[in-house]
Short mmCIF file of C-alpha atoms in Angstrom, two decimals:
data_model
loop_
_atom_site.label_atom_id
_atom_site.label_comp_id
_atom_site.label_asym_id
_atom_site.label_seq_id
_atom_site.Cartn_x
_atom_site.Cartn_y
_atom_site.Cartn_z
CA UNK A 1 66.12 104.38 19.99
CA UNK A 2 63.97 103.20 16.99
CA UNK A 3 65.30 106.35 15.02
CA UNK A 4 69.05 104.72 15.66
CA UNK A 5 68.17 101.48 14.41
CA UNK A 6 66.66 101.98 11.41
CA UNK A 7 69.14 104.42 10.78
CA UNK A 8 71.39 101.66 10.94
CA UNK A 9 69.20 99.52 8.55
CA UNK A 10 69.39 102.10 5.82
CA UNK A 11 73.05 102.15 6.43
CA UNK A 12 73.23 97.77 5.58
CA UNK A 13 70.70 98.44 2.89
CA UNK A 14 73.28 101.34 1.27
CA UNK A 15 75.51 98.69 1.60
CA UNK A 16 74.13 96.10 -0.14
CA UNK A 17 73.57 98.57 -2.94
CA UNK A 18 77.05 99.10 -3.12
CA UNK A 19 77.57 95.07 -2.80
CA UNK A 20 75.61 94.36 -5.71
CA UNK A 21 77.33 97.35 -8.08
CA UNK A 22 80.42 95.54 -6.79
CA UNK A 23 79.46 92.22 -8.03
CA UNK A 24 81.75 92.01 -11.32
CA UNK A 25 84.41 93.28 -9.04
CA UNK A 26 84.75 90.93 -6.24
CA UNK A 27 83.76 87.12 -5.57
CA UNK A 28 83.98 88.12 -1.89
CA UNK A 29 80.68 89.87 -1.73
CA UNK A 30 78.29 88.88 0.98
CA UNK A 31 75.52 86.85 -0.79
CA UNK A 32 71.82 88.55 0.18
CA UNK A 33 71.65 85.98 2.64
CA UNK A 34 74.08 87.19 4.64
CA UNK A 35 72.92 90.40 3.99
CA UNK A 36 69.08 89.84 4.93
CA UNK A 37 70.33 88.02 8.33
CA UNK A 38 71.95 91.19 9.42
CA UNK A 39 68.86 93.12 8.72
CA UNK A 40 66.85 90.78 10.75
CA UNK A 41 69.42 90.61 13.47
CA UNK A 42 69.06 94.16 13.96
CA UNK A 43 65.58 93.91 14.40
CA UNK A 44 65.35 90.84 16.36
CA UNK A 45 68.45 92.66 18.61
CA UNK A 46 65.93 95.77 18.84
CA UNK A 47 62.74 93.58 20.05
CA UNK A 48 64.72 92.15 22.80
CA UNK A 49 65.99 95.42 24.10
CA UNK A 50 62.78 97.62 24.02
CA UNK A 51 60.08 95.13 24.51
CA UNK A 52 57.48 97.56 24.59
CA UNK A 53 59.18 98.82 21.35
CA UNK A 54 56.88 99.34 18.61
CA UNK A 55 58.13 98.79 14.57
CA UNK A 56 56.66 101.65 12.81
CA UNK A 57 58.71 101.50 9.54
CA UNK A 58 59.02 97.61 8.19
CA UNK A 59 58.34 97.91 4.30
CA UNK A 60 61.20 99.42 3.08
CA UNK A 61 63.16 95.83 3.87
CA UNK A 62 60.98 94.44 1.06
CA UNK A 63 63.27 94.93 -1.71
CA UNK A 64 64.17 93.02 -4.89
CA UNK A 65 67.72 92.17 -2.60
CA UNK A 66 66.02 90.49 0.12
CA UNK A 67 62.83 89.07 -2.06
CA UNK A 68 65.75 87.10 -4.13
CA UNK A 69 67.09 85.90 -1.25
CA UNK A 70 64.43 84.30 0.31
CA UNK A 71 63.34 82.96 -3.31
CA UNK A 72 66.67 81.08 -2.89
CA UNK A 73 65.53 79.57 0.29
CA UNK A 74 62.09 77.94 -0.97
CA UNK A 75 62.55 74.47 -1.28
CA UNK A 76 62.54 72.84 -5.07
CA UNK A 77 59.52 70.19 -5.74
CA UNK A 78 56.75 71.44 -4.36
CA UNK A 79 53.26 72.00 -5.71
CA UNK A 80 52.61 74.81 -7.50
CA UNK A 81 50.03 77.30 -6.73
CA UNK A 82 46.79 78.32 -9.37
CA UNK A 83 49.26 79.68 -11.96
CA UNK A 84 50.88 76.40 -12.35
CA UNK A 85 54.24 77.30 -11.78
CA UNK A 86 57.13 76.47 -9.61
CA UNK A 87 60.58 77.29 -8.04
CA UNK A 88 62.61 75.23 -10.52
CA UNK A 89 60.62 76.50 -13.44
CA UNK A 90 61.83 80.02 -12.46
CA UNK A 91 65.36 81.34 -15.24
CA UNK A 92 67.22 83.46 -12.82
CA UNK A 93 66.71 86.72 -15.10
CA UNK A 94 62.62 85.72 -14.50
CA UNK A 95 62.70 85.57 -11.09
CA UNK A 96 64.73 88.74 -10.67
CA UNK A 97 62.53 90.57 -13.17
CA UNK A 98 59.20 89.68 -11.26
CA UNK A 99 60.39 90.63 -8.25
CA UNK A 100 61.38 94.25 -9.18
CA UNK A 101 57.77 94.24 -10.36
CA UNK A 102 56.26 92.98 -6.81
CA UNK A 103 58.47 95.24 -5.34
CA UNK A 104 57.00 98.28 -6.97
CA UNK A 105 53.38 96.39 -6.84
CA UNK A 106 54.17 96.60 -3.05
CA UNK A 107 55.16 100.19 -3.45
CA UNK A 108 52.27 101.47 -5.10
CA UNK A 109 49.94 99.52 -2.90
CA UNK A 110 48.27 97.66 -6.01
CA UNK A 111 50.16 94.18 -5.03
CA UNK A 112 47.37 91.37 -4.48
CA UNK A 113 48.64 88.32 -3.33
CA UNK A 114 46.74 85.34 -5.48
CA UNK A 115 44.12 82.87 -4.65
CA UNK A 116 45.34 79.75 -2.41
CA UNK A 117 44.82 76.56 -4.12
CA UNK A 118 42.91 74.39 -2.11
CA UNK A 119 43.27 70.89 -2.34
CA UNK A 120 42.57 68.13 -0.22
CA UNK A 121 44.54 65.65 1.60
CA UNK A 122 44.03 62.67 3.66
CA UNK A 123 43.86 63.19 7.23
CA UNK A 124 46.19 59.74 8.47
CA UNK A 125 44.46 56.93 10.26
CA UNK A 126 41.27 58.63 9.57
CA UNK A 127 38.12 59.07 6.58
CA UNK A 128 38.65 62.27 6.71
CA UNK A 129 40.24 65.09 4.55
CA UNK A 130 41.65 68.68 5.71
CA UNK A 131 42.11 70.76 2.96
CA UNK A 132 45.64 72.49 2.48
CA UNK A 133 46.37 75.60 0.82
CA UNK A 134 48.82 76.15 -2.22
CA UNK A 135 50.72 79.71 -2.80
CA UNK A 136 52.12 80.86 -6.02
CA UNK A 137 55.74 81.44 -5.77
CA UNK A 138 55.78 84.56 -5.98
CA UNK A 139 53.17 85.06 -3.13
CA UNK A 140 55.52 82.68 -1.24
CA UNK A 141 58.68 84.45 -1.71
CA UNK A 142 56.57 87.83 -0.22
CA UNK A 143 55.21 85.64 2.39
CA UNK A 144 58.47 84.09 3.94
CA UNK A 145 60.15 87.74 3.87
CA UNK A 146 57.49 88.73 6.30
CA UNK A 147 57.29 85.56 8.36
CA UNK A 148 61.04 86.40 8.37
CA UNK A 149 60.81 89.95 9.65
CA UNK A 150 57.82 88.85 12.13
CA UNK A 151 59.87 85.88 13.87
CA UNK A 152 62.38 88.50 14.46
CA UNK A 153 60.20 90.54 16.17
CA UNK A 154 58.31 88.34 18.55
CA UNK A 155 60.94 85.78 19.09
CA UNK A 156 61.81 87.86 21.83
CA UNK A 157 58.19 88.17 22.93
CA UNK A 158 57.48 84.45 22.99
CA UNK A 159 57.28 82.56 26.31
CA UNK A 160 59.33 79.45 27.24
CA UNK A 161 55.83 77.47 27.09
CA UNK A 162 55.88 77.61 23.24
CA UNK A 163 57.92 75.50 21.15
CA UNK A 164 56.40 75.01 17.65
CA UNK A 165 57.59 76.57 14.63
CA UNK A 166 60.17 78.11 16.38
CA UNK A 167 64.28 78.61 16.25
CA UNK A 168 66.26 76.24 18.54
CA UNK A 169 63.06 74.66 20.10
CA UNK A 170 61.37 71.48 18.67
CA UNK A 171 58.94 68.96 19.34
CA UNK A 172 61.55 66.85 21.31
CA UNK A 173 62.56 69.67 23.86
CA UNK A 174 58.43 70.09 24.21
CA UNK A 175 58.68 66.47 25.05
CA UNK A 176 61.57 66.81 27.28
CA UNK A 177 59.93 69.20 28.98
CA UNK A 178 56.38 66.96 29.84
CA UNK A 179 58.52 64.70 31.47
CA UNK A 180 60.14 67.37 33.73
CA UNK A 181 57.39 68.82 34.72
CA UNK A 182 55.65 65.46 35.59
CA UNK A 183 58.65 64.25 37.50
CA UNK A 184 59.62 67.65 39.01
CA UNK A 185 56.49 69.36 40.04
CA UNK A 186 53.63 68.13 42.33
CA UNK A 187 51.45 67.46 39.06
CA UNK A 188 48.89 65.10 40.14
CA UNK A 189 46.33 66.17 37.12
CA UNK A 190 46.42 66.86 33.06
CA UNK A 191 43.65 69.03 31.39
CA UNK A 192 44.52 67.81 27.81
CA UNK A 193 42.79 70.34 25.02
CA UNK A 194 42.25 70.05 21.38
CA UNK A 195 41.55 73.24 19.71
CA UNK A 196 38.75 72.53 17.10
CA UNK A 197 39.69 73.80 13.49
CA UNK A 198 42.00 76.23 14.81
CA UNK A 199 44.04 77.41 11.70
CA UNK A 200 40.45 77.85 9.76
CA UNK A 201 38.70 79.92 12.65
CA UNK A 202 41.78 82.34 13.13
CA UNK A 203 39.86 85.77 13.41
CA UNK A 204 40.98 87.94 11.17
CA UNK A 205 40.18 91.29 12.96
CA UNK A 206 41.99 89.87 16.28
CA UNK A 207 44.78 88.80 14.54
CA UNK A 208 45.52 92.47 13.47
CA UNK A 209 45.07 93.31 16.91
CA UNK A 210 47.85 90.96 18.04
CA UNK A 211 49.94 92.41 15.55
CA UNK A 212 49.59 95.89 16.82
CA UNK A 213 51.13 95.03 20.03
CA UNK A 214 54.23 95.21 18.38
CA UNK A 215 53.92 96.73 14.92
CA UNK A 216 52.30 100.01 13.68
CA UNK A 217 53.19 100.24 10.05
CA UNK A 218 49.86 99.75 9.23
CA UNK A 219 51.23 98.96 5.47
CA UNK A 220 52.60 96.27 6.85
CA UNK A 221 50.32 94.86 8.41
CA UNK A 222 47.70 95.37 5.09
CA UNK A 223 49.55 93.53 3.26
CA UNK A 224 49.59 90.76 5.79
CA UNK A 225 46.26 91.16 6.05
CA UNK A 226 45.72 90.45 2.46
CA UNK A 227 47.47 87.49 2.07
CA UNK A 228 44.64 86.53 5.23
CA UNK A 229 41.70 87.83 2.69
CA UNK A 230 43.28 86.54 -0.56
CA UNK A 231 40.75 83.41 -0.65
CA UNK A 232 41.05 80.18 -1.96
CA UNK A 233 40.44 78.55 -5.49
CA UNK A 234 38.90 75.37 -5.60
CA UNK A 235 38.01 73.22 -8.61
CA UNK A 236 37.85 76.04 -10.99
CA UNK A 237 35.83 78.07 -7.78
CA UNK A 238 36.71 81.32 -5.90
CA UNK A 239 35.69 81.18 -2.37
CA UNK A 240 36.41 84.00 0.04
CA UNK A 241 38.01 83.59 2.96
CA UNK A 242 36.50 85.76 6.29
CA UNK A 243 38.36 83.52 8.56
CA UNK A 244 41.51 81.69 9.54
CA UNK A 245 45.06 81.27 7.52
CA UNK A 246 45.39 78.70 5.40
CA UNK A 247 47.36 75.56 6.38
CA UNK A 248 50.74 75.30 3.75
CA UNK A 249 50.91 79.09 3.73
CA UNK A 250 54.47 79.69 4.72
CA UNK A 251 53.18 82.61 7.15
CA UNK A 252 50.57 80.85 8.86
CA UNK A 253 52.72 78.87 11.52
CA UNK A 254 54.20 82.13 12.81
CA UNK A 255 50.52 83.70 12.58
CA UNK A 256 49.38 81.47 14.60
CA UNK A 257 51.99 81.69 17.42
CA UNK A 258 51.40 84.97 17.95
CA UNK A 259 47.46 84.47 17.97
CA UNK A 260 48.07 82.02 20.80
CA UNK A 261 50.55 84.10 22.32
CA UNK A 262 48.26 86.77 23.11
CA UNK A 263 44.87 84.72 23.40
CA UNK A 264 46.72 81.79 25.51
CA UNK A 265 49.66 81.57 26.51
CA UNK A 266 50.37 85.36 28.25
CA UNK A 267 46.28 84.93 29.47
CA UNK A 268 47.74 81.45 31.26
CA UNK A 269 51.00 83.02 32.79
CA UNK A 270 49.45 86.44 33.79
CA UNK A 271 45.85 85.55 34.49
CA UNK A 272 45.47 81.72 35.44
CA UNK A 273 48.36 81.74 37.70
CA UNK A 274 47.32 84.46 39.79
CA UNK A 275 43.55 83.04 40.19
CA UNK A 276 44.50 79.40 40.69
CA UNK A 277 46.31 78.00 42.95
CA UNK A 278 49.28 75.24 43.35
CA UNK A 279 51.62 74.17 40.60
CA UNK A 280 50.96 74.34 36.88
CA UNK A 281 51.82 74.64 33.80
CA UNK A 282 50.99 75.19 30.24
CA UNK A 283 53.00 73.27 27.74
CA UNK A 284 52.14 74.72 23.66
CA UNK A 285 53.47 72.78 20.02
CA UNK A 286 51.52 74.91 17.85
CA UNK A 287 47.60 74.55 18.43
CA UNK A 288 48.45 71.49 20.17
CA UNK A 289 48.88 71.99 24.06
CA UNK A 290 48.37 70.22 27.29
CA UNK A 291 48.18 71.69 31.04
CA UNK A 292 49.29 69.96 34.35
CA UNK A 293 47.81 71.01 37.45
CA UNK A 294 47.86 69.92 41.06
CA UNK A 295 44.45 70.06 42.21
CA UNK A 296 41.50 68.48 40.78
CA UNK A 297 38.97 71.35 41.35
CA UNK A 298 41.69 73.96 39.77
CA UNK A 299 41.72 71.80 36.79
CA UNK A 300 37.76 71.63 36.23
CA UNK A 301 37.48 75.68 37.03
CA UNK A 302 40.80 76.07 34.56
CA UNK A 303 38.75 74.59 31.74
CA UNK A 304 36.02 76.08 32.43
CA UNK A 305 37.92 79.73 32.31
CA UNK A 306 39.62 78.24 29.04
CA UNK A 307 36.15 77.60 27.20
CA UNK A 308 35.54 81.24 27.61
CA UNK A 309 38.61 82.63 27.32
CA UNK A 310 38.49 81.06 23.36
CA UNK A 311 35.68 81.78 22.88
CA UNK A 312 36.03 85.51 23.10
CA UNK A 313 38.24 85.35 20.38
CA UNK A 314 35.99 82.86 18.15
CA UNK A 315 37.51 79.77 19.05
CA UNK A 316 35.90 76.29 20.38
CA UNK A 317 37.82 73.27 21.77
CA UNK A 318 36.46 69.97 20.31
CA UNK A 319 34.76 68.24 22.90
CA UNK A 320 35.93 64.45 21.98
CA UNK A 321 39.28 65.72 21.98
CA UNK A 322 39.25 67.58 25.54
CA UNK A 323 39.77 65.89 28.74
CA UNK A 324 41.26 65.90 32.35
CA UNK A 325 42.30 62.69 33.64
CA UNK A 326 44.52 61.74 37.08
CA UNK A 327 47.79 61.57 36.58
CA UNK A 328 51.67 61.53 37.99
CA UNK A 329 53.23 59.71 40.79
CA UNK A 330 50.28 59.43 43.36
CA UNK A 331 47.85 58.32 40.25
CA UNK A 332 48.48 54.47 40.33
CA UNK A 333 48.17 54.26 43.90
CA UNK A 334 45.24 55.98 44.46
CA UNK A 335 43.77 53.70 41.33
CA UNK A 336 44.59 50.36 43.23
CA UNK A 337 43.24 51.73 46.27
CA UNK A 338 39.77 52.28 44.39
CA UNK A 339 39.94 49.18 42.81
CA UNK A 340 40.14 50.86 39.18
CA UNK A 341 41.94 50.18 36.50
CA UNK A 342 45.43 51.57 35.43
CA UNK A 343 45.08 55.33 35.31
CA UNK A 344 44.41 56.92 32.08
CA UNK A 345 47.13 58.10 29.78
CA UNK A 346 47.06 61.06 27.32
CA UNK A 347 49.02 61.65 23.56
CA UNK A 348 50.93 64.40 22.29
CA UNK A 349 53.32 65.03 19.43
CA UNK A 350 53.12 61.62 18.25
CA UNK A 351 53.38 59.49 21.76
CA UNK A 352 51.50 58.04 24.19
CA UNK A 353 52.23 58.84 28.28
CA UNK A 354 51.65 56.64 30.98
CA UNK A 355 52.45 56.00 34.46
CA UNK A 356 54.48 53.25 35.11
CA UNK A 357 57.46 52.42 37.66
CA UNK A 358 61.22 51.58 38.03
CA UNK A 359 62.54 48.18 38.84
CA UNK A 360 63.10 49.78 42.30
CA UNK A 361 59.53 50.55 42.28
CA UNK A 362 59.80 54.18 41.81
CA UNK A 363 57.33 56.37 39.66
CA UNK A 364 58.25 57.10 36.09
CA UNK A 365 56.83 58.53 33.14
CA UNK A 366 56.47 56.43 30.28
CA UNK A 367 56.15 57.19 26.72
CA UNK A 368 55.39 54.63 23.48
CA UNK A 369 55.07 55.78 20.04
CA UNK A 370 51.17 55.86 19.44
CA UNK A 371 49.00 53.43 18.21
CA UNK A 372 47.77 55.16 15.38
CA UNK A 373 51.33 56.64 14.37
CA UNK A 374 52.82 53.03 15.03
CA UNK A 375 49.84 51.58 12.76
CA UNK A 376 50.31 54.80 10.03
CA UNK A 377 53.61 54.42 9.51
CA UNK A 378 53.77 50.70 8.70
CA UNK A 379 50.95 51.01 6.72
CA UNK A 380 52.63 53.37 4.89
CA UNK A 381 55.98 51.54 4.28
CA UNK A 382 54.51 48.65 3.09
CA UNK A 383 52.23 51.04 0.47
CA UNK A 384 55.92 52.22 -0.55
CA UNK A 385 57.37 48.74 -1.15
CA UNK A 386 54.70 48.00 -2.65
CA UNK A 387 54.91 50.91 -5.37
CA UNK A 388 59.09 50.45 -5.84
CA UNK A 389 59.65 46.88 -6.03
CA UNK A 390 59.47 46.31 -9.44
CA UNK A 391 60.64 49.64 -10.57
CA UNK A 392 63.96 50.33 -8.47
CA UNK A 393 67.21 48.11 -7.76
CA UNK A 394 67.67 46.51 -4.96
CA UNK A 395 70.44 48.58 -3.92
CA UNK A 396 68.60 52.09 -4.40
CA UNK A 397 65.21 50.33 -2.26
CA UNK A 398 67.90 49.28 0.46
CA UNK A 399 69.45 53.09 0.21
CA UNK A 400 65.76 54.49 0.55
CA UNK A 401 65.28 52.14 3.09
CA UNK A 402 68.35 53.34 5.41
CA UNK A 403 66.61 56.74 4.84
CA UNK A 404 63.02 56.20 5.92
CA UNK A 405 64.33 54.76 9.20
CA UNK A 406 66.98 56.37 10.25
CA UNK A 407 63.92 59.20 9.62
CA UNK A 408 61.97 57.17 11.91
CA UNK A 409 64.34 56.37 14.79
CA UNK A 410 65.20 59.95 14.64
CA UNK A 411 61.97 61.37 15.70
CA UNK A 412 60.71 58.37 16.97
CA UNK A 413 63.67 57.17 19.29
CA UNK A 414 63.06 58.90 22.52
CA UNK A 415 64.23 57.79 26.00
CA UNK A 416 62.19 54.79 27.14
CA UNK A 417 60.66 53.81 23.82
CA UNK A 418 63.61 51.81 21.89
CA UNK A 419 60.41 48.76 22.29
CA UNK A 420 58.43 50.89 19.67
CA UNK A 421 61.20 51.61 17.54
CA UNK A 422 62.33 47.98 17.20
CA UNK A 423 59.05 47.26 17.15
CA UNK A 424 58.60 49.11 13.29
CA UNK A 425 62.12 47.72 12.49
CA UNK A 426 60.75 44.25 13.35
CA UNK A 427 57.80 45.21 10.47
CA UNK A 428 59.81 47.27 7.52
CA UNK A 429 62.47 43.55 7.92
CA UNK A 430 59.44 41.39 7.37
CA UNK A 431 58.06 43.54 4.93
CA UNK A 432 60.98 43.98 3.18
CA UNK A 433 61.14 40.33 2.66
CA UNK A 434 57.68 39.93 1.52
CA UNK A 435 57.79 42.22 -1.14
CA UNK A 436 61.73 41.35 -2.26
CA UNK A 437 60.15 38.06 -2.86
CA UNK A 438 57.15 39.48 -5.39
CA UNK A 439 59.61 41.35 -7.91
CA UNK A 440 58.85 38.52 -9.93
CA UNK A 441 56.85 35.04 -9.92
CA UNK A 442 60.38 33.67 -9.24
CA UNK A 443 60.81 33.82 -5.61
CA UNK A 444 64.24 35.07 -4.99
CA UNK A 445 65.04 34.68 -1.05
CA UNK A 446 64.33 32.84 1.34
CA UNK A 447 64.42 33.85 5.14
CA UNK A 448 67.76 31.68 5.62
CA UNK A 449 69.15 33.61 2.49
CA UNK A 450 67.07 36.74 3.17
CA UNK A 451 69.32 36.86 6.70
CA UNK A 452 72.54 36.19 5.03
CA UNK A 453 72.03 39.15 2.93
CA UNK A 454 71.22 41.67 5.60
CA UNK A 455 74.40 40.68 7.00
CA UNK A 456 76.23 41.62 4.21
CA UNK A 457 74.30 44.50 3.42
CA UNK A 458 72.56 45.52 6.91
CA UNK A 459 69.72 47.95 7.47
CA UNK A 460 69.96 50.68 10.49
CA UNK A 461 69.31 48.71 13.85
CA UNK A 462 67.18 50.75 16.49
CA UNK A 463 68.96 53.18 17.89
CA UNK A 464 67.48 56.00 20.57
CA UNK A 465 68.34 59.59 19.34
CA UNK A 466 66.94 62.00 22.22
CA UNK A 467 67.35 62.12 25.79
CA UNK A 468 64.07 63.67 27.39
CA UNK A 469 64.56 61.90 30.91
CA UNK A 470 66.02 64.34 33.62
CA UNK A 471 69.46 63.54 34.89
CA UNK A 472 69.52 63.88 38.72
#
């Protein structure tokens, strides 16, 4: 069966030579987009049939055709990397010229991927700084054709428990799903877990190994290796790098999925299910995961089991960040009946979860945006008005405006928390008034005629934009 497909991917690649010799002939050519998806549909269509289907030939799809076409699909105004340059700086006859070179670089074996640049950013609500790695283009036109051609292949190996960085899944649905599980299953406990550093500890020799499962072009998988090894420049300094993937590599987020694939997430569903006991299960955004269980004592042996399990493959969870707490519907009763205080509640992707009830008195799960987010993000529009309000009219602030919250309410506005939403409406309004009112030492509104003109000219109201409660 592999012989047959990639037969049939030398077939579409004779066919896009004939395309592109075609190209003074016809506007109806398919553009190398549509050309690359069909290559990667025929791989992603192969990985779903054969799972135990090895790729053994995955170069040869690294051609000047496809490397063009995912140069057109890097995004404009981003940093550039240690040579200094960037997408937009790129003539078209450039770009195309360079990446015949890489292509034969990659041919020959003598392509080396640059040096990362390093820099370091702000970690929000925090002192501290993580430090972010910058591609050249060129390294991140290579890089997204083979995150490309590797999300093809294990898209059909990934579990339902994973939904970061991935197609059709998102950090809503992972949100949707806390609540079902809470509400649905007899979850009475949540082991919440921090992984500590996890895209710098990545090990490099196990992440080869997870790549094996499915692919044995081993030139493939050097030159993924590579971009792993390339190391990082920082203030005029090389450093090597004998660990992780750097965070802003374009290949890293699927690099890490299937890291935690293999070390977590197939170790939860075929190991920990079959040791423990009652209902559980393992919800994954990235590095960022939390586990409900039913019994206390499965919970504390669960962690326990997880401490070694990463540990095997050189990872630690951070100890301030790790906890199980009681929660679910029997958690606020069996807090009164102690005399405590309101069980505990735990954050992920942004939002805060808590046990509270229905006006009929019935359990519920309830999520607020959290505290720090809530405090980050006004902060952070009022740094912004700040910045613009001498420089900009008021009618391109109020069309930035409309942007940054319908941006907000979008992400933000999930079922039950419209309070937190209107909440940061409530702030940008008053902000927005404050610094309308500093453009220059003559005040120009004043709240009565402040009011009059967001009538005229009104901002987006709060509005909810995802449903993650279950509909019975």
């Amino acid at each position: 069966m592999l012989v047959v497909v990639m037969k049939q991917l030398t077939t579409v690649e004779r066919r896009s030579k004939r395309y592109k010799n075609k190209l003074t002939e016809t506007s109806a050519m398919p553009s190398n987009g549509n050309i690359t998806a069909i290559k990667l549909n025929l791989i992603a269509n192969k990985a779903k049939e054969e799972q135990r289907l090895k790729f053994t030939s995955l170069m040869h799809h690294l051609n000047p055709e496809y490397l063009l076409a995912c140069f057109e699909d890097l995004k404009y105004g981003k940093a550039p990397g240690i040579d200094g340059k960037t997408v937009e700086g790129y003539k078209e006859h450039e770009i195309k010229a360079e990446l015949i070179q890489v292509v034969e670089k990659i041919k020959a074996k003598t392509y080396r991927p640059k040096p990362v640049k390093r820099v370091l950013i702000n970690k929000p609500g925090t002192t501290k700084q993580r430090p972010l790695g910058l591609p050249t283009v060129i390294d991140k036109t290579v890089q997204l054709a083979c995150k490309n051609i590797l999300a093809a292949i294990y898209e059909a190996d990934f579990l339902d428990c994973s939904y970061g960085y991935r197609p059709k899944e998102s950090a809503h649905e992972a949100l949707k799903e806390i609540n079902h599980m809470i509400m649905l299953k007899k979850i009475n406990w949540i082991l919440e877990a921090d992984i500590k550093g996890f895209f710098d500890h990545i090990d490099h020799q196990w992440m080869m190994e997870c790549l094996s499962q499915r692919i044995t072009d081993s030139n493939f998988k050097s030159l993924i290796y590579q971009f792993l090894k390339s190391g990082v420049m920082q203030a005029g300094t090389y450093y090597p790098t004998n660990e992780g993937t750097p965070q802003g590599g374009i290949v890293s987020p699927v690099l890490a999925n299937i890291y935690l694939h293999y070390v977590l997430d197939l170790w939860f569903e075929k190991v920990v299910k079959k040791q423990l006991k009652g209902d559980m299960q393992l919800i994954r955004y990235a590095d960022d995961f939390v586990i409900g269980l039913q019994h206390k004592d499965q919970a504390f042996q669960l962690l326990e089991m997880l401490k070694v399990r990463l540990a095997k493959f050189n990872l630690t969870l951070s100890e301030e960040k790790t906890d199980i707490i009681e929660f679910g519907r029997f958690a606020r009763e069996n807090h009164q009946k102690r005399g405590d205080r309101k069980p505990k509640t735990f954050d992920f992707l942004g939002f805060t979860h808590y046990c509270t009830i229905t006006r009929d008195r019935r359990f519920r799960l309830g999520v607020k945006t959290m505290n720090k987010r809530m405090k980050r993000s006004v902060e952070n529009m009022n740094e912004w008005l700040t910045s613009i309000r001498n420089l900009w009219k008021i009618k391109e602030i109020w069309k930035r405006l409309t942007n940054k919250l319908q941006g907000h309410y979008h992400y933000y506005g999930i079922s039950g928390n419209f309070n937190s939403i209107k909440r940061f409406y409530d702030r940008t309004i008053h902000l927005t008034y404050k610094w309308m009112n500093r453009r220059s030492q003559k005040k120009s509104f004043n709240w009565s005629t402040f009011s009059q003109y967001l009538e005229k000219y009104p901002l987006p109201i709060p509005k909810l934009s995802y449903q993650i409660y279950h509909t019975w």
